[in-house]
């Protein structure tokens, strides 16, 4: 797959992003809500974007909850949502399995109800034991109460040569109490036990992006997320634009050090960024200017000026990303970011 030119600066947009793109492909945890509660400004931003004509779709690697349950949750937060507007990695991995195994095939499920529902939709039969002679094993996030014995059941089947699939490999998942182990951590348990490698469907890999486009019909989508290694890399792999919001797991230092496939098209504080244009970052002398800030990179990162802190971050991104080859991204950026309060 040919990828876009390596990004060396956040892009600008004269139009509000909600007008420049037909569909927002929104991550949930860390973007719309955290610990079940709506993130500040999320509800009103989503309602305003939709009223302006932008379609909303919610794209999550969490395979535990069925789309109907997720839609009810978003609706309760204040954004009326249909189940058809929720796309999860369970659906993506179920399609992947169905393309490789005939209808009626048994699939050993290590995960929650969301996986079972998605498999049945594809004509596959969920089973619970390696002794049920499954044609495949599928592993997805099963919540904090998933029993350790389920990992052993997967290992028994995989050791017999049964193909192994994973909905996603996110190592962590946000919770109301902090960061908890995600499905990727559980996948590592089975990998250690078996030495096998699963086929993975979820973000940032192509099966998830394909599932999203098939279900939404988006022609000019904007991926909106908080994680560089799933949301932003997924947009990169799908060759579509992305908006990183700083309401989840990614902080300023991680953004400055981002590898090319982890560099978002746009950066903003929260979902209000969908409703506005984005300022241009321009080269100026040996540095980059955005708003009232100028940033340079050499043996260290330098920042001069004042004004909107996010403009300073955008200028710093341009300086760091342009000079990544010189090792600037390995520098401690805490001091310069502290000036912006980021």
Tab-separated table of N, CA and C in Angstrom, residues 37-149:
chain	number	residue	atom	x	y	z
A	37	UNK	N	-18.263	8.455	31.788
A	37	UNK	CA	-18.779	9.824	31.827
A	37	UNK	C	-18.307	10.603	30.611
A	38	UNK	N	-19.170	11.466	30.102
A	38	UNK	CA	-18.816	12.256	28.927
A	38	UNK	C	-17.636	13.172	29.221
A	39	UNK	N	-16.731	13.257	28.279
A	39	UNK	CA	-15.608	14.189	28.391
A	39	UNK	C	-16.130	15.603	28.159
A	40	UNK	N	-15.554	16.551	28.877
A	40	UNK	CA	-15.972	17.939	28.769
A	40	UNK	C	-15.986	18.408	27.311
A	41	UNK	N	-17.058	19.052	26.921
A	41	UNK	CA	-17.277	19.624	25.582
A	41	UNK	C	-17.629	18.575	24.527
A	42	UNK	N	-17.609	17.282	24.862
A	42	UNK	CA	-17.836	16.258	23.839
A	42	UNK	C	-19.267	16.280	23.319
A	43	UNK	N	-20.249	16.266	24.208
A	43	UNK	CA	-21.641	16.146	23.783
A	43	UNK	C	-22.066	17.313	22.917
A	44	UNK	N	-21.812	18.526	23.381
A	44	UNK	CA	-22.245	19.691	22.605
A	44	UNK	C	-21.500	19.792	21.275
A	45	UNK	N	-20.237	19.364	21.249
A	45	UNK	CA	-19.474	19.399	20.000
A	45	UNK	C	-20.039	18.409	18.988
A	46	UNK	N	-20.377	17.209	19.436
A	46	UNK	CA	-20.920	16.200	18.535
A	46	UNK	C	-22.284	16.616	18.001
A	47	UNK	N	-23.121	17.152	18.870
A	47	UNK	CA	-24.447	17.599	18.428
A	47	UNK	C	-24.333	18.713	17.400
A	48	UNK	N	-23.439	19.658	17.641
A	48	UNK	CA	-23.271	20.781	16.719
A	48	UNK	C	-22.733	20.307	15.371
A	49	UNK	N	-21.765	19.392	15.401
A	49	UNK	CA	-21.207	18.867	14.152
A	49	UNK	C	-22.286	18.155	13.339
A	50	UNK	N	-23.111	17.364	14.002
A	50	UNK	CA	-24.157	16.640	13.288
A	50	UNK	C	-25.229	17.584	12.757
A	51	UNK	N	-25.593	18.584	13.526
A	51	UNK	CA	-26.576	19.560	13.059
A	51	UNK	C	-26.087	20.297	11.824
A	52	UNK	N	-24.764	20.413	11.698
A	52	UNK	CA	-24.186	21.070	10.535
A	52	UNK	C	-24.056	20.159	9.327
A	53	UNK	N	-24.439	18.900	9.456
A	53	UNK	CA	-24.436	17.995	8.314
A	53	UNK	C	-23.384	16.909	8.347
A	54	UNK	N	-22.526	16.887	9.358
A	54	UNK	CA	-21.501	15.856	9.435
A	54	UNK	C	-22.101	14.572	10.021
A	55	UNK	N	-21.827	13.443	9.393
A	55	UNK	CA	-22.257	12.158	9.938
A	55	UNK	C	-21.289	11.728	11.030
A	56	UNK	N	-21.827	11.064	12.054
A	56	UNK	CA	-21.011	10.586	13.155
A	56	UNK	C	-21.034	9.062	13.185
A	57	UNK	N	-19.872	8.463	13.336
A	57	UNK	CA	-19.769	7.024	13.522
A	57	UNK	C	-18.755	6.789	14.632
A	58	UNK	N	-19.025	5.814	15.456
A	58	UNK	CA	-18.196	5.541	16.624
A	58	UNK	C	-17.454	4.236	16.401
A	59	UNK	N	-16.131	4.312	16.411
A	59	UNK	CA	-15.283	3.196	16.011
A	59	UNK	C	-14.407	2.816	17.203
A	60	UNK	N	-14.615	1.632	17.720
A	60	UNK	CA	-13.905	1.250	18.936
A	60	UNK	C	-13.261	-0.118	18.812
A	61	UNK	N	-12.099	-0.271	19.408
A	61	UNK	CA	-11.433	-1.562	19.470
A	61	UNK	C	-11.987	-2.441	20.584
A	62	UNK	N	-12.822	-1.882	21.437
A	62	UNK	CA	-13.388	-2.645	22.546
A	62	UNK	C	-14.451	-3.608	22.009
A	63	UNK	N	-14.162	-4.900	22.104
A	63	UNK	CA	-15.067	-5.914	21.543
A	63	UNK	C	-16.047	-6.459	22.568
A	64	UNK	N	-16.053	-5.912	23.776
A	64	UNK	CA	-16.866	-6.480	24.839
A	64	UNK	C	-18.350	-6.172	24.683
A	65	UNK	N	-18.693	-4.898	24.484
A	65	UNK	CA	-20.100	-4.502	24.478
A	65	UNK	C	-20.668	-4.497	23.062
A	66	UNK	N	-21.860	-5.060	22.866
A	66	UNK	CA	-22.504	-5.014	21.544
A	66	UNK	C	-22.811	-3.577	21.135
A	67	UNK	N	-22.933	-3.314	19.822
A	67	UNK	CA	-23.231	-1.958	19.355
A	67	UNK	C	-24.476	-1.353	19.993
A	68	UNK	N	-25.506	-2.164	20.228
A	68	UNK	CA	-26.736	-1.643	20.821
A	68	UNK	C	-26.478	-1.057	22.204
A	69	UNK	N	-25.643	-1.720	22.980
A	69	UNK	CA	-25.337	-1.246	24.331
A	69	UNK	C	-24.514	0.035	24.271
A	70	UNK	N	-23.535	0.075	23.365
A	70	UNK	CA	-22.723	1.280	23.215
A	70	UNK	C	-23.587	2.454	22.765
A	71	UNK	N	-24.480	2.204	21.798
A	71	UNK	CA	-25.372	3.266	21.303
A	71	UNK	C	-26.259	3.799	22.421
A	72	UNK	N	-26.762	2.908	23.258
A	72	UNK	CA	-27.578	3.344	24.395
A	72	UNK	C	-26.778	4.231	25.341
A	73	UNK	N	-25.532	3.863	25.556
A	73	UNK	CA	-24.664	4.643	26.440
A	73	UNK	C	-24.447	6.051	25.884
A	74	UNK	N	-24.104	6.140	24.593
A	74	UNK	CA	-23.881	7.451	23.987
A	74	UNK	C	-25.163	8.278	24.012
A	75	UNK	N	-26.287	7.620	23.769
A	75	UNK	CA	-27.584	8.302	23.824
A	75	UNK	C	-27.848	8.852	25.219
A	76	UNK	N	-27.545	8.063	26.233
A	76	UNK	CA	-27.735	8.515	27.607
A	76	UNK	C	-26.848	9.715	27.942
A	77	UNK	N	-25.701	9.787	27.310
A	77	UNK	CA	-24.812	10.932	27.531
A	77	UNK	C	-25.355	12.206	26.901
A	78	UNK	N	-26.285	12.075	25.930
A	78	UNK	CA	-26.902	13.250	25.326
A	78	UNK	C	-26.796	13.336	23.828
A	79	UNK	N	-26.232	12.301	23.176
A	79	UNK	CA	-26.116	12.294	21.715
A	79	UNK	C	-26.905	11.100	21.191
A	80	UNK	N	-28.142	11.304	20.729
A	80	UNK	CA	-28.939	10.170	20.234
A	80	UNK	C	-28.177	9.383	19.162
A	81	UNK	N	-28.061	8.089	19.359
A	81	UNK	CA	-27.210	7.249	18.513
A	81	UNK	C	-27.898	5.924	18.231
A	82	UNK	N	-27.796	5.455	16.974
A	82	UNK	CA	-28.319	4.155	16.576
A	82	UNK	C	-27.195	3.113	16.616
A	83	UNK	N	-27.587	1.869	16.806
A	83	UNK	CA	-26.600	0.789	16.838
A	83	UNK	C	-25.791	0.732	15.542
A	84	UNK	N	-26.416	1.081	14.430
A	84	UNK	CA	-25.728	1.037	13.138
A	84	UNK	C	-24.604	2.069	13.036
A	85	UNK	N	-24.567	3.021	13.960
A	85	UNK	CA	-23.522	4.045	13.954
A	85	UNK	C	-22.321	3.647	14.794
A	86	UNK	N	-22.354	2.438	15.368
A	86	UNK	CA	-21.257	1.935	16.191
A	86	UNK	C	-20.586	0.777	15.462
A	87	UNK	N	-19.292	0.879	15.267
A	87	UNK	CA	-18.513	-0.175	14.623
A	87	UNK	C	-17.433	-0.613	15.588
A	88	UNK	N	-17.345	-1.912	15.862
A	88	UNK	CA	-16.335	-2.371	16.806
A	88	UNK	C	-15.443	-3.452	16.203
A	89	UNK	N	-14.386	-3.766	16.916
A	89	UNK	CA	-13.408	-4.722	16.389
A	89	UNK	C	-13.957	-6.139	16.373
A	90	UNK	N	-15.010	-6.401	17.167
A	90	UNK	CA	-15.654	-7.711	17.087
A	90	UNK	C	-16.247	-7.927	15.699
A	91	UNK	N	-16.876	-6.896	15.142
A	91	UNK	CA	-17.445	-6.997	13.802
A	91	UNK	C	-16.344	-7.201	12.756
A	92	UNK	N	-15.232	-6.487	12.931
A	92	UNK	CA	-14.137	-6.598	11.968
A	92	UNK	C	-13.508	-7.983	12.000
A	93	UNK	N	-13.298	-8.531	13.199
A	93	UNK	CA	-12.666	-9.848	13.265
A	93	UNK	C	-13.641	-10.937	12.829
A	94	UNK	N	-14.937	-10.751	13.079
A	94	UNK	CA	-15.921	-11.733	12.617
A	94	UNK	C	-15.945	-11.803	11.096
A	95	UNK	N	-15.857	-10.656	10.426
A	95	UNK	CA	-15.796	-10.657	8.957
A	95	UNK	C	-14.523	-11.355	8.482
A	96	UNK	N	-13.412	-11.091	9.152
A	96	UNK	CA	-12.140	-11.696	8.778
A	96	UNK	C	-12.221	-13.222	8.877
A	97	UNK	N	-12.814	-13.715	9.958
A	97	UNK	CA	-12.955	-15.167	10.126
A	97	UNK	C	-13.899	-15.741	9.074
A	98	UNK	N	-15.026	-15.053	8.832
A	98	UNK	CA	-16.021	-15.547	7.871
A	98	UNK	C	-15.464	-15.613	6.456
A	99	UNK	N	-14.497	-14.764	6.139
A	99	UNK	CA	-13.888	-14.803	4.808
A	99	UNK	C	-12.959	-16.003	4.646
A	100	UNK	N	-12.562	-16.623	5.759
A	100	UNK	CA	-11.616	-17.732	5.695
A	100	UNK	C	-12.210	-19.072	6.126
A	101	UNK	N	-13.437	-19.046	6.651
A	101	UNK	CA	-14.084	-20.275	7.113
A	101	UNK	C	-15.543	-20.274	6.665
A	102	UNK	N	-16.090	-21.410	6.305
A	102	UNK	CA	-17.461	-21.464	5.786
A	102	UNK	C	-18.499	-21.181	6.862
A	103	UNK	N	-19.670	-20.784	6.398
A	103	UNK	CA	-20.797	-20.555	7.295
A	103	UNK	C	-21.069	-21.820	8.107
A	104	UNK	N	-21.392	-21.619	9.382
A	104	UNK	CA	-21.646	-22.743	10.270
A	104	UNK	C	-20.418	-23.232	11.012
A	105	UNK	N	-19.251	-22.671	10.707
A	105	UNK	CA	-18.025	-23.077	11.397
A	105	UNK	C	-18.099	-22.710	12.878
A	106	UNK	N	-17.541	-23.575	13.720
A	106	UNK	CA	-17.482	-23.305	15.152
A	106	UNK	C	-16.264	-22.435	15.475
A	107	UNK	N	-16.473	-21.464	16.358
A	107	UNK	CA	-15.396	-20.559	16.743
A	107	UNK	C	-15.328	-20.511	18.268
A	108	UNK	N	-14.193	-20.867	18.819
A	108	UNK	CA	-13.969	-20.798	20.263
A	108	UNK	C	-13.799	-19.341	20.664
A	109	UNK	N	-14.663	-18.867	21.550
A	109	UNK	CA	-14.688	-17.459	21.938
A	109	UNK	C	-13.997	-17.264	23.281
A	110	UNK	N	-13.000	-16.398	23.284
A	110	UNK	CA	-12.337	-15.968	24.514
A	110	UNK	C	-12.598	-14.470	24.614
A	111	UNK	N	-13.680	-14.109	25.293
A	111	UNK	CA	-14.077	-12.707	25.352
A	111	UNK	C	-15.514	-12.576	25.794
A	112	UNK	N	-16.139	-11.480	25.418
A	112	UNK	CA	-17.471	-11.167	25.893
A	112	UNK	C	-18.570	-11.355	24.862
A	113	UNK	N	-19.757	-10.874	25.220
A	113	UNK	CA	-20.945	-11.087	24.402
A	113	UNK	C	-20.851	-10.378	23.063
A	114	UNK	N	-20.135	-9.259	23.018
A	114	UNK	CA	-19.988	-8.553	21.751
A	114	UNK	C	-19.394	-9.425	20.664
A	115	UNK	N	-18.424	-10.273	21.024
A	115	UNK	CA	-17.827	-11.194	20.056
A	115	UNK	C	-18.838	-12.234	19.583
A	116	UNK	N	-19.608	-12.772	20.499
A	116	UNK	CA	-20.573	-13.808	20.133
A	116	UNK	C	-21.633	-13.268	19.180
A	117	UNK	N	-22.110	-12.079	19.447
A	117	UNK	CA	-23.121	-11.462	18.580
A	117	UNK	C	-22.553	-11.233	17.178
A	118	UNK	N	-21.327	-10.720	17.108
A	118	UNK	CA	-20.717	-10.432	15.806
A	118	UNK	C	-20.492	-11.712	15.009
A	119	UNK	N	-20.098	-12.789	15.677
A	119	UNK	CA	-19.890	-14.064	14.986
A	119	UNK	C	-21.205	-14.609	14.442
A	120	UNK	N	-22.260	-14.548	15.240
A	120	UNK	CA	-23.562	-15.050	14.771
A	120	UNK	C	-24.053	-14.260	13.562
A	121	UNK	N	-23.791	-12.965	13.545
A	121	UNK	CA	-24.191	-12.143	12.399
A	121	UNK	C	-23.540	-12.623	11.109
A	122	UNK	N	-22.380	-13.268	11.222
A	122	UNK	CA	-21.656	-13.766	10.047
A	122	UNK	C	-21.923	-15.250	9.794
A	123	UNK	N	-22.884	-15.821	10.522
A	123	UNK	CA	-23.220	-17.218	10.302
A	123	UNK	C	-22.264	-18.191	10.951
A	124	UNK	N	-21.470	-17.726	11.898
A	124	UNK	CA	-20.528	-18.574	12.616
A	124	UNK	C	-21.128	-18.975	13.961
A	125	UNK	N	-20.625	-20.064	14.534
A	125	UNK	CA	-21.217	-20.636	15.747
A	125	UNK	C	-20.238	-20.513	16.916
A	126	UNK	N	-20.515	-19.659	17.887
A	126	UNK	CA	-19.626	-19.528	19.048
A	126	UNK	C	-19.668	-20.791	19.915
A	127	UNK	N	-18.507	-21.250	20.362
A	127	UNK	CA	-18.417	-22.369	21.297
A	127	UNK	C	-17.473	-21.982	22.431
A	128	UNK	N	-17.470	-22.786	23.490
A	128	UNK	CA	-16.779	-22.406	24.713
A	128	UNK	C	-15.580	-23.273	25.054
A	129	UNK	N	-15.378	-24.384	24.353
A	129	UNK	CA	-14.327	-25.328	24.737
A	129	UNK	C	-13.496	-25.774	23.541
A	130	UNK	N	-12.236	-26.032	23.804
A	130	UNK	CA	-11.366	-26.593	22.769
A	130	UNK	C	-11.825	-27.990	22.375
A	131	UNK	N	-12.622	-28.629	23.229
A	131	UNK	CA	-13.123	-29.965	22.929
A	131	UNK	C	-14.324	-29.935	21.982
A	132	UNK	N	-14.821	-28.733	21.665
A	132	UNK	CA	-15.947	-28.604	20.735
A	132	UNK	C	-15.508	-28.640	19.279
A	133	UNK	N	-14.223	-28.931	19.042
A	133	UNK	CA	-13.651	-29.012	17.691
A	133	UNK	C	-13.877	-27.727	16.900
A	134	UNK	N	-13.428	-26.583	17.449
A	134	UNK	CA	-13.593	-25.318	16.726
A	134	UNK	C	-12.700	-25.253	15.498
A	135	UNK	N	-13.173	-24.495	14.505
A	135	UNK	CA	-12.367	-24.241	13.310
A	135	UNK	C	-11.455	-23.048	13.507
A	136	UNK	N	-11.742	-22.212	14.535
A	136	UNK	CA	-10.955	-21.020	14.798
A	136	UNK	C	-11.089	-20.648	16.270
A	137	UNK	N	-10.114	-19.891	16.749
A	137	UNK	CA	-10.155	-19.294	18.085
A	137	UNK	C	-10.157	-17.784	17.907
A	138	UNK	N	-11.050	-17.092	18.609
A	138	UNK	CA	-11.057	-15.637	18.542
A	138	UNK	C	-10.972	-15.085	19.952
A	139	UNK	N	-10.128	-14.075	20.102
A	139	UNK	CA	-9.883	-13.478	21.411
A	139	UNK	C	-10.168	-11.983	21.361
A	140	UNK	N	-11.011	-11.524	22.294
A	140	UNK	CA	-11.337	-10.108	22.408
A	140	UNK	C	-11.463	-9.722	23.856
A	141	UNK	N	-11.503	-8.425	24.113
A	141	UNK	CA	-11.562	-7.952	25.497
A	141	UNK	C	-12.785	-8.527	26.190
A	142	UNK	N	-12.540	-9.154	27.340
A	142	UNK	CA	-13.622	-9.794	28.076
A	142	UNK	C	-13.948	-9.136	29.390
A	143	UNK	N	-13.352	-7.972	29.654
A	143	UNK	CA	-13.612	-7.282	30.900
A	143	UNK	C	-12.731	-7.784	32.028
A	144	UNK	N	-12.747	-7.096	33.160
A	144	UNK	CA	-11.847	-7.444	34.270
A	144	UNK	C	-12.168	-8.773	34.940
A	145	UNK	N	-13.334	-9.335	34.683
A	145	UNK	CA	-13.712	-10.580	35.342
A	145	UNK	C	-13.501	-11.815	34.469
A	146	UNK	N	-12.853	-11.654	33.317
A	146	UNK	CA	-12.593	-12.812	32.460
A	146	UNK	C	-11.678	-13.792	33.181
A	147	UNK	N	-12.082	-15.044	33.247
A	147	UNK	CA	-11.351	-16.040	34.018
A	147	UNK	C	-10.063	-16.467	33.323
A	148	UNK	N	-9.043	-16.713	34.133
A	148	UNK	CA	-7.747	-17.148	33.625
A	148	UNK	C	-7.862	-18.452	32.843
A	149	UNK	N	-8.816	-19.279	33.215
A	149	UNK	CA	-8.986	-20.566	32.535
A	149	UNK	C	-9.340	-20.398	31.068
